[in-house]
Amino acid sequence: MKSIKVGLLGFGNIGRGVWDILQTNNTTITQNCGYKIELSKILVQSHRDRGIDKDLFTTDAYDILDNEEIEIVIELIGGLSPAKDYILRAINNKKHVVTANKAVIATYGDELLGAANKNGVYLYYEGSVAGGIPILDSIRESLAANQIQEIMGIINGTTNYILTKMALEGSDFKSALAEAQAKGYAEADPTSDVEGYDASYKLSILSALAFNTNLPVENIYREGISKITPIDIEYAKELGFVIKLLAIGKQGENSIELRVHPTLIPAYHPLAAVNDVYNGIFIKGNAVGNLMYYGKGAGSLPTGSAVVADLISILKKMSCKYSAPTAISDAQKNLQSMTATESEYYIRVMVKDIPGVLGKIATLFGNSAVSLSTVIQKGEGEPVVSLVFITHQTIESRVQEAIEKIKSLDEVSEIANLIRVENHYKA
Ligand code: HSE
C-alpha cells in the first residue's frame, strides 16, 4: 500500500471535520483511493491540548508549504490573506491543493488555476460552494455532456434559516437574525451572509464552471434580505409564492445573467421546500433537463466530506499515469446588465387610501409598457395602505422607469419593496 503525506492549514470547525472523517472512514477512504493518507502536519495559531499527538501541530506555515515530503496541502484557514499566498506557495512547490475557501477561489481562482496548470498539479475546491453538496464535481464531471442553461441556488444557509423562520413563525428579520446568531449559524457581523456577498462568491465559482466565465465577483448584481418584511412574506404566500434568497445564473444568446437577490418562487417549486439552514441547487442542462441537489451547505462534517472527497479525487488521478490539471477558462463573456434582465416583479407600494390612486399607478405602469397580472390591497380605513402589484414578464428598465414616476405621485408615500419573481418552472 502506497502512503501519501498531507499537510493541513487550519484546524477550526472544518479542519476538525476532516480529521474526524479521516479517522472514522479510514478503511473506506483507503479502499477508494488506493493510498494510506498520513496527515503529517497541521498548522494552528497556537499550541494547546487537542487530544491529538502534539508533534503533529506547527505554528509555522512553511513547515508544511516548503516540506518536500508533503505532496498535498489542504487549506482551511479561510479569508483572502494569507490563504492565497499559502496556496500559491504550495502550488509553486509542486504540491496539489484542496481548499474550501470561496473568497480565494472567487477572487483569485483564475490566477491560482493558471499556476496549478503551469506546475502540473491539481487545485480542487468542492467545499467552497454549498458545503457537502457535490455540485462542482457534478458540473465538471457528471454534467459535462450538457450546455448548462440555468442555475438557481439557495446557497446561503444563514439567510435561508432567517427566511424560513419569518415564513413559518411570522418572526421579523431582526429576531430571526438574532436566533440564527444564537444558534451559531450567523456571525456576530452578519453582513456577508445577510447582504448576499457569501452567495455571490459561490455563484461566481458555480458560473465559472457552468458557463465557462471569468467575471469579477463584484460585477454580479447583489441584493440581500434585510429589506424583507413579514408583510411581504404574507402577501407572497397569499399569491402562491415563497421568498428565497436565490443565486441565479442564466445562459443567454450572447451574454449571461448573474444575480443574487430575494426572489418570489411558486410554492410548488422544488426550491420552495428547501428550508432552515439547508441548501438547494436547481440546474437545467440542455440534455439532462431539470436537476435538483439538496443538502447541508455548511458544517464540520458536510464540508469536511467535500474536502476529503477532493483529496481522494486527486489521489485517484495521481495513481493514473497521465496528468490532466483542472482546466481554466479564458472565455470572455458579456455580463447582461440588470436593466436588461427580464422577470416578473412583486412591487409593494404604500399609498393614501383615496379614490383614483390605483388607477393612477396602473396608468403609469401602462405608460412604461409594464403589464400587470395581479393587484391586491390590504387594509382599509387606515391613512396609508399597501397596494401589491405582480407584473407579467417584463424588462427591468421599464419597471424602474415606472417606479420613478409612481414614487413622485402625491398619494404614494413609499415603494416599500420590489422583489423579482421567477415563475417559469414547469414540473
Ligand atoms: N455562512 C455560510 C452559510 C456557510 O450560511 O451558508 C459558509 O459558506
Coordinates of C-alpha atoms in Angstrom, one line a residue, residues 68-417:
E68 CA 9.4 18.2 0.5
E69 CA 7.7 15.1 1.9
I70 CA 4.2 16.7 1.8
E71 CA 2.6 16.2 -1.6
I72 CA -0.9 17.6 -0.9
V73 CA -1.9 20.7 1.1
I74 CA -5.4 21.3 2.4
E75 CA -6.1 25.0 3.0
L76 CA -8.8 25.6 5.6
I77 CA -7.8 28.9 7.2
G78 CA -10.3 30.9 5.2
G79 CA -10.2 34.6 4.1
L80 CA -8.0 36.1 1.4
S81 CA -4.8 36.7 3.2
P82 CA -2.6 34.8 3.9
A83 CA -4.6 31.9 2.4
K84 CA -4.0 33.0 -1.2
D85 CA -0.2 33.3 -0.7
Y86 CA -0.1 30.0 1.0
I87 CA -2.0 28.2 -1.8
L88 CA 0.3 29.8 -4.4
R89 CA 3.4 28.8 -2.5
A90 CA 2.2 25.2 -2.2
I91 CA 1.4 25.1 -5.9
N92 CA 4.7 26.7 -6.9
N93 CA 6.4 24.0 -4.7
K94 CA 4.5 21.4 -6.9
K95 CA 2.0 20.3 -4.3
H96 CA -1.6 19.6 -5.1
V97 CA -4.0 21.8 -3.2
V98 CA -7.5 21.3 -1.8
T99 CA -9.3 24.3 -0.4
A100 CA -12.8 25.2 0.8
N101 CA -12.1 28.9 0.6
K102 CA -14.8 30.6 -1.6
A103 CA -13.3 34.1 -1.2
V104 CA -9.9 33.0 -2.5
I105 CA -11.4 30.9 -5.4
A106 CA -13.9 33.6 -6.5
T107 CA -11.3 36.3 -6.3
Y108 CA -8.1 34.6 -7.5
G109 CA -9.3 31.3 -8.9
D110 CA -8.1 32.1 -12.4
E111 CA -4.6 33.0 -11.3
L112 CA -4.4 30.0 -8.9
L113 CA -5.7 27.5 -11.5
G114 CA -3.3 29.0 -14.0
A115 CA -0.4 28.4 -11.6
A116 CA -1.7 24.9 -11.0
N117 CA -1.7 24.2 -14.7
K118 CA 1.8 25.6 -15.1
N119 CA 3.1 23.4 -12.3
G120 CA 1.2 20.3 -13.3
V121 CA -0.7 20.0 -10.1
Y122 CA -4.4 19.9 -9.1
L123 CA -6.3 22.6 -7.3
Y124 CA -9.7 21.3 -6.1
Y125 CA -12.3 23.4 -4.2
E126 CA -15.6 21.4 -3.8
G127 CA -16.1 22.6 -0.2
S128 CA -16.2 26.2 -1.3
V129 CA -19.7 26.0 -2.6
A130 CA -22.7 24.5 -0.8
G131 CA -20.7 22.6 1.8
G132 CA -21.5 18.9 1.5
I133 CA -23.4 19.1 -1.8
P134 CA -21.1 17.7 -4.6
I135 CA -22.2 20.4 -7.0
L136 CA -18.8 21.4 -8.6
D137 CA -17.8 17.8 -9.3
S138 CA -21.3 17.2 -10.8
I139 CA -21.0 20.2 -13.2
R140 CA -17.4 19.3 -14.0
E141 CA -17.8 15.6 -14.5
S142 CA -21.4 14.2 -14.4
L143 CA -22.9 17.1 -16.4
A144 CA -20.0 17.5 -18.8
A145 CA -22.2 16.5 -21.8
N146 CA -24.6 19.3 -21.2
Q147 CA -24.8 23.0 -22.0
I148 CA -25.9 24.4 -18.6
Q149 CA -28.8 26.7 -19.3
E150 CA -29.7 27.8 -15.8
I151 CA -28.7 27.6 -12.2
M152 CA -30.9 28.7 -9.3
G153 CA -29.5 28.1 -5.9
I154 CA -30.2 28.6 -2.3
I155 CA -26.5 28.6 -1.4
N156 CA -26.5 30.5 1.9
G157 CA -27.8 28.6 4.8
T158 CA -28.0 31.5 7.3
T159 CA -30.3 33.6 5.1
N160 CA -32.4 30.5 4.3
Y161 CA -32.8 29.9 8.1
I162 CA -33.9 33.5 8.6
L163 CA -36.4 33.5 5.8
T164 CA -37.8 30.1 6.9
K165 CA -38.3 31.5 10.5
M166 CA -40.0 34.5 9.0
A167 CA -42.3 32.4 6.8
L168 CA -43.2 29.6 9.3
E169 CA -43.2 31.5 12.6
G170 CA -44.0 35.1 11.5
S171 CA -40.8 36.4 13.0
D172 CA -39.4 39.7 11.8
F173 CA -36.0 39.9 10.2
K174 CA -34.2 41.2 13.3
S175 CA -35.4 38.5 15.7
A176 CA -34.9 35.7 13.1
L177 CA -31.3 37.0 12.7
A178 CA -30.8 37.1 16.4
E179 CA -31.9 33.4 16.6
A180 CA -29.6 32.5 13.7
Q181 CA -26.7 34.1 15.7
A182 CA -27.7 32.3 18.9
K183 CA -27.6 29.0 17.0
G184 CA -24.1 29.8 15.7
Y185 CA -25.3 30.0 12.0
A186 CA -24.8 33.7 11.6
E187 CA -21.6 35.6 12.5
A188 CA -21.6 38.5 15.0
D189 CA -21.2 40.7 11.9
P190 CA -23.8 39.0 9.6
T191 CA -23.2 41.3 6.6
S192 CA -21.5 38.7 4.4
D193 CA -24.5 36.3 4.6
V194 CA -27.4 38.7 5.0
E195 CA -26.4 41.1 2.2
G196 CA -25.6 38.3 -0.2
Y197 CA -21.8 38.6 -0.5
D198 CA -21.3 34.9 0.5
A199 CA -23.8 33.8 -2.1
S200 CA -22.3 36.0 -4.8
Y201 CA -18.8 34.4 -4.2
K202 CA -20.4 31.0 -4.5
L203 CA -22.3 32.0 -7.7
S204 CA -19.1 33.3 -9.2
I205 CA -17.5 29.9 -8.7
L206 CA -20.5 28.0 -10.0
S207 CA -20.8 30.2 -13.1
A208 CA -17.1 29.8 -13.9
L209 CA -17.6 26.1 -14.2
A210 CA -21.2 26.0 -15.6
F211 CA -20.9 28.8 -18.1
N212 CA -17.2 28.9 -18.7
T213 CA -16.9 32.5 -17.5
N214 CA -14.2 34.5 -15.9
L215 CA -16.0 37.6 -14.5
P216 CA -15.1 39.6 -11.4
V217 CA -17.3 38.7 -8.4
E218 CA -18.0 42.5 -7.9
N219 CA -19.9 42.5 -11.3
I220 CA -22.5 40.2 -10.0
Y221 CA -25.7 42.0 -9.2
R222 CA -26.4 41.6 -5.4
E223 CA -29.2 42.4 -3.0
G224 CA -29.6 40.9 0.5
I225 CA -32.6 40.0 2.6
S226 CA -32.6 42.8 5.2
K227 CA -35.4 44.7 3.5
I228 CA -37.8 41.7 3.5
T229 CA -40.6 42.1 6.0
P230 CA -43.2 39.7 7.4
I231 CA -45.8 41.7 5.3
D232 CA -44.0 40.8 2.1
I233 CA -43.8 37.1 3.1
E234 CA -47.5 37.2 3.9
Y235 CA -48.5 38.7 0.6
A236 CA -46.3 36.3 -1.3
K237 CA -47.9 33.4 0.5
E238 CA -51.4 34.7 -0.4
L239 CA -50.3 34.9 -4.0
G240 CA -48.9 31.3 -4.0
F241 CA -45.2 32.1 -3.6
V242 CA -42.4 31.8 -1.1
I243 CA -39.5 34.2 -0.8
K244 CA -36.0 32.8 -1.0
L245 CA -32.5 34.4 -1.5
L246 CA -31.6 32.9 -4.9
A247 CA -28.3 33.0 -6.7
I248 CA -29.3 32.9 -10.3
G249 CA -27.2 32.2 -13.4
K250 CA -28.7 32.0 -16.9
Q251 CA -27.1 31.5 -20.2
G252 CA -28.5 33.8 -22.9
E253 CA -27.7 34.0 -26.6
N254 CA -24.8 36.4 -26.4
S255 CA -24.5 37.1 -22.7
I256 CA -25.1 35.6 -19.3
E257 CA -27.1 36.8 -16.3
L258 CA -25.6 36.5 -12.8
R259 CA -27.6 37.9 -9.9
V260 CA -28.2 37.3 -6.2
H261 CA -31.4 38.7 -4.7
P262 CA -34.5 37.8 -2.8
T263 CA -36.9 36.1 -5.2
L264 CA -40.6 35.0 -5.2
I265 CA -40.8 31.4 -6.4
P266 CA -44.0 29.4 -6.8
A267 CA -44.8 27.4 -3.6
Y268 CA -44.8 24.2 -5.8
H269 CA -41.2 24.8 -7.0
P270 CA -38.8 22.2 -5.6
L271 CA -36.6 25.0 -4.1
A272 CA -39.6 26.3 -2.1
A273 CA -39.3 23.2 0.1
V274 CA -35.6 23.8 0.9
N275 CA -35.9 25.2 4.5
D276 CA -33.9 26.0 7.6
V277 CA -30.1 26.0 7.0
Y278 CA -30.3 23.6 4.1
N279 CA -29.0 24.5 0.7
G280 CA -30.7 23.5 -2.6
I281 CA -29.4 23.9 -6.2
F282 CA -31.6 23.6 -9.2
I283 CA -29.8 23.2 -12.5
K284 CA -31.1 22.9 -16.0
G285 CA -28.9 21.2 -18.7
N286 CA -30.0 21.0 -22.3
A287 CA -29.6 17.2 -22.4
V288 CA -30.4 16.1 -18.8
G289 CA -33.2 18.6 -18.2
N290 CA -34.0 19.7 -14.6
L291 CA -31.9 18.5 -11.7
M292 CA -32.1 19.4 -8.0
Y293 CA -29.4 19.0 -5.4
Y294 CA -30.3 19.2 -1.7
G295 CA -28.1 19.0 1.4
K296 CA -26.2 20.7 4.2
G297 CA -24.3 23.8 2.9
A298 CA -22.0 24.2 5.9
G299 CA -20.8 22.5 9.0
S300 CA -17.8 20.5 10.1
L301 CA -18.6 17.0 8.7
P302 CA -20.6 18.0 5.5
T303 CA -17.9 20.4 4.3
G304 CA -15.2 18.0 5.6
S305 CA -16.9 15.4 3.4
A306 CA -16.3 17.6 0.3
V307 CA -12.7 18.3 1.3
V308 CA -11.8 14.7 1.8
A309 CA -13.6 13.8 -1.5
D310 CA -11.3 16.3 -3.3
L311 CA -8.3 14.7 -1.7
I312 CA -9.5 11.2 -2.9
S313 CA -10.1 12.6 -6.4
I314 CA -6.5 13.9 -6.5
L315 CA -5.1 10.6 -5.3
K316 CA -7.1 8.6 -7.8
K317 CA -5.8 10.9 -10.6
M318 CA -2.2 10.6 -9.2
S319 CA -2.4 6.8 -9.4
C320 CA -3.3 7.1 -13.2
K321 CA -0.1 7.8 -15.1
Y322 CA -1.4 10.7 -17.1
S323 CA -2.0 14.1 -15.5
A324 CA -4.7 16.5 -16.7
P325 CA -4.8 19.5 -14.5
T326 CA -8.1 21.3 -14.0
A327 CA -8.9 23.4 -17.0
I328 CA -9.3 27.2 -16.6
S329 CA -11.4 29.4 -18.8
D330 CA -10.1 32.3 -20.9
A331 CA -13.5 32.9 -22.4
Q332 CA -14.6 36.5 -22.4
K333 CA -18.3 36.7 -21.8
N334 CA -20.7 39.6 -21.6
L335 CA -22.5 40.0 -18.4
Q336 CA -26.0 41.2 -19.1
S337 CA -26.8 44.5 -17.3
M338 CA -29.5 44.3 -14.6
T339 CA -31.7 46.8 -16.5
A340 CA -31.9 44.4 -19.5
T341 CA -32.9 41.5 -17.2
E342 CA -36.4 40.0 -17.8
S343 CA -38.5 38.9 -14.9
E344 CA -41.9 39.2 -13.3
Y345 CA -42.0 41.7 -10.3
Y346 CA -43.7 41.9 -7.0
I347 CA -44.0 45.6 -6.1
R348 CA -45.5 46.8 -2.8
V349 CA -46.5 50.5 -2.8
M350 CA -47.6 52.4 0.3
V351 CA -50.5 54.7 -0.7
K352 CA -53.1 57.1 0.8
D353 CA -56.4 55.2 0.6
I354 CA -58.3 57.6 -1.6
P355 CA -60.3 57.0 -4.8
G356 CA -58.3 57.0 -8.0
V357 CA -54.9 56.1 -6.7
L358 CA -54.9 52.6 -8.1
G359 CA -56.0 53.9 -11.5
K360 CA -53.1 56.5 -11.5
I361 CA -50.5 53.9 -10.6
A362 CA -51.8 51.3 -13.1
T363 CA -51.7 54.0 -15.8
L364 CA -48.1 54.8 -15.0
F365 CA -47.2 51.1 -15.3
G366 CA -49.1 51.0 -18.6
N367 CA -47.2 54.1 -19.9
S368 CA -43.9 52.3 -19.3
A369 CA -45.3 49.2 -21.1
V370 CA -45.4 47.2 -17.9
S371 CA -48.4 44.8 -17.9
L372 CA -49.9 43.8 -14.5
S373 CA -51.2 40.3 -13.7
T374 CA -52.4 40.8 -10.1
V375 CA -53.3 43.7 -7.8
I376 CA -54.2 43.3 -4.2
Q377 CA -54.9 45.8 -1.4
K378 CA -54.6 45.1 2.3
G379 CA -56.0 47.4 5.0
E380 CA -59.0 49.7 4.9
G381 CA -59.7 53.0 6.7
E382 CA -56.1 53.4 7.6
P383 CA -54.3 56.6 6.4
V384 CA -51.8 54.6 4.4
V385 CA -52.4 51.1 3.0
S386 CA -50.4 48.6 0.9
L387 CA -51.1 48.0 -2.7
V388 CA -49.3 45.0 -4.1
F389 CA -48.8 44.5 -7.9
I390 CA -47.4 41.5 -9.7
T391 CA -46.3 42.2 -13.2
H392 CA -46.2 40.0 -16.2
Q393 CA -42.7 39.2 -17.6
T394 CA -41.1 42.5 -18.5
I395 CA -37.7 44.2 -18.8
E396 CA -36.3 45.7 -15.6
S397 CA -35.6 49.1 -17.1
R398 CA -39.4 49.5 -17.8
V399 CA -40.2 48.7 -14.2
Q400 CA -37.6 51.1 -12.9
E401 CA -38.9 53.8 -15.1
A402 CA -42.5 53.3 -13.9
I403 CA -41.3 53.2 -10.2
E404 CA -39.6 56.5 -10.6
K405 CA -42.9 58.1 -11.8
I406 CA -45.0 56.3 -9.2
K407 CA -42.7 57.5 -6.4
S408 CA -43.4 61.1 -7.3
L409 CA -47.2 60.8 -7.0
D410 CA -48.6 62.8 -4.0
E411 CA -50.7 59.8 -3.0
V412 CA -47.7 57.5 -2.8
S413 CA -45.7 57.5 0.5
E414 CA -43.1 54.9 -0.5
I415 CA -42.2 51.9 -2.6
A416 CA -42.0 49.5 0.3
N417 CA -40.4 46.7 -1.7

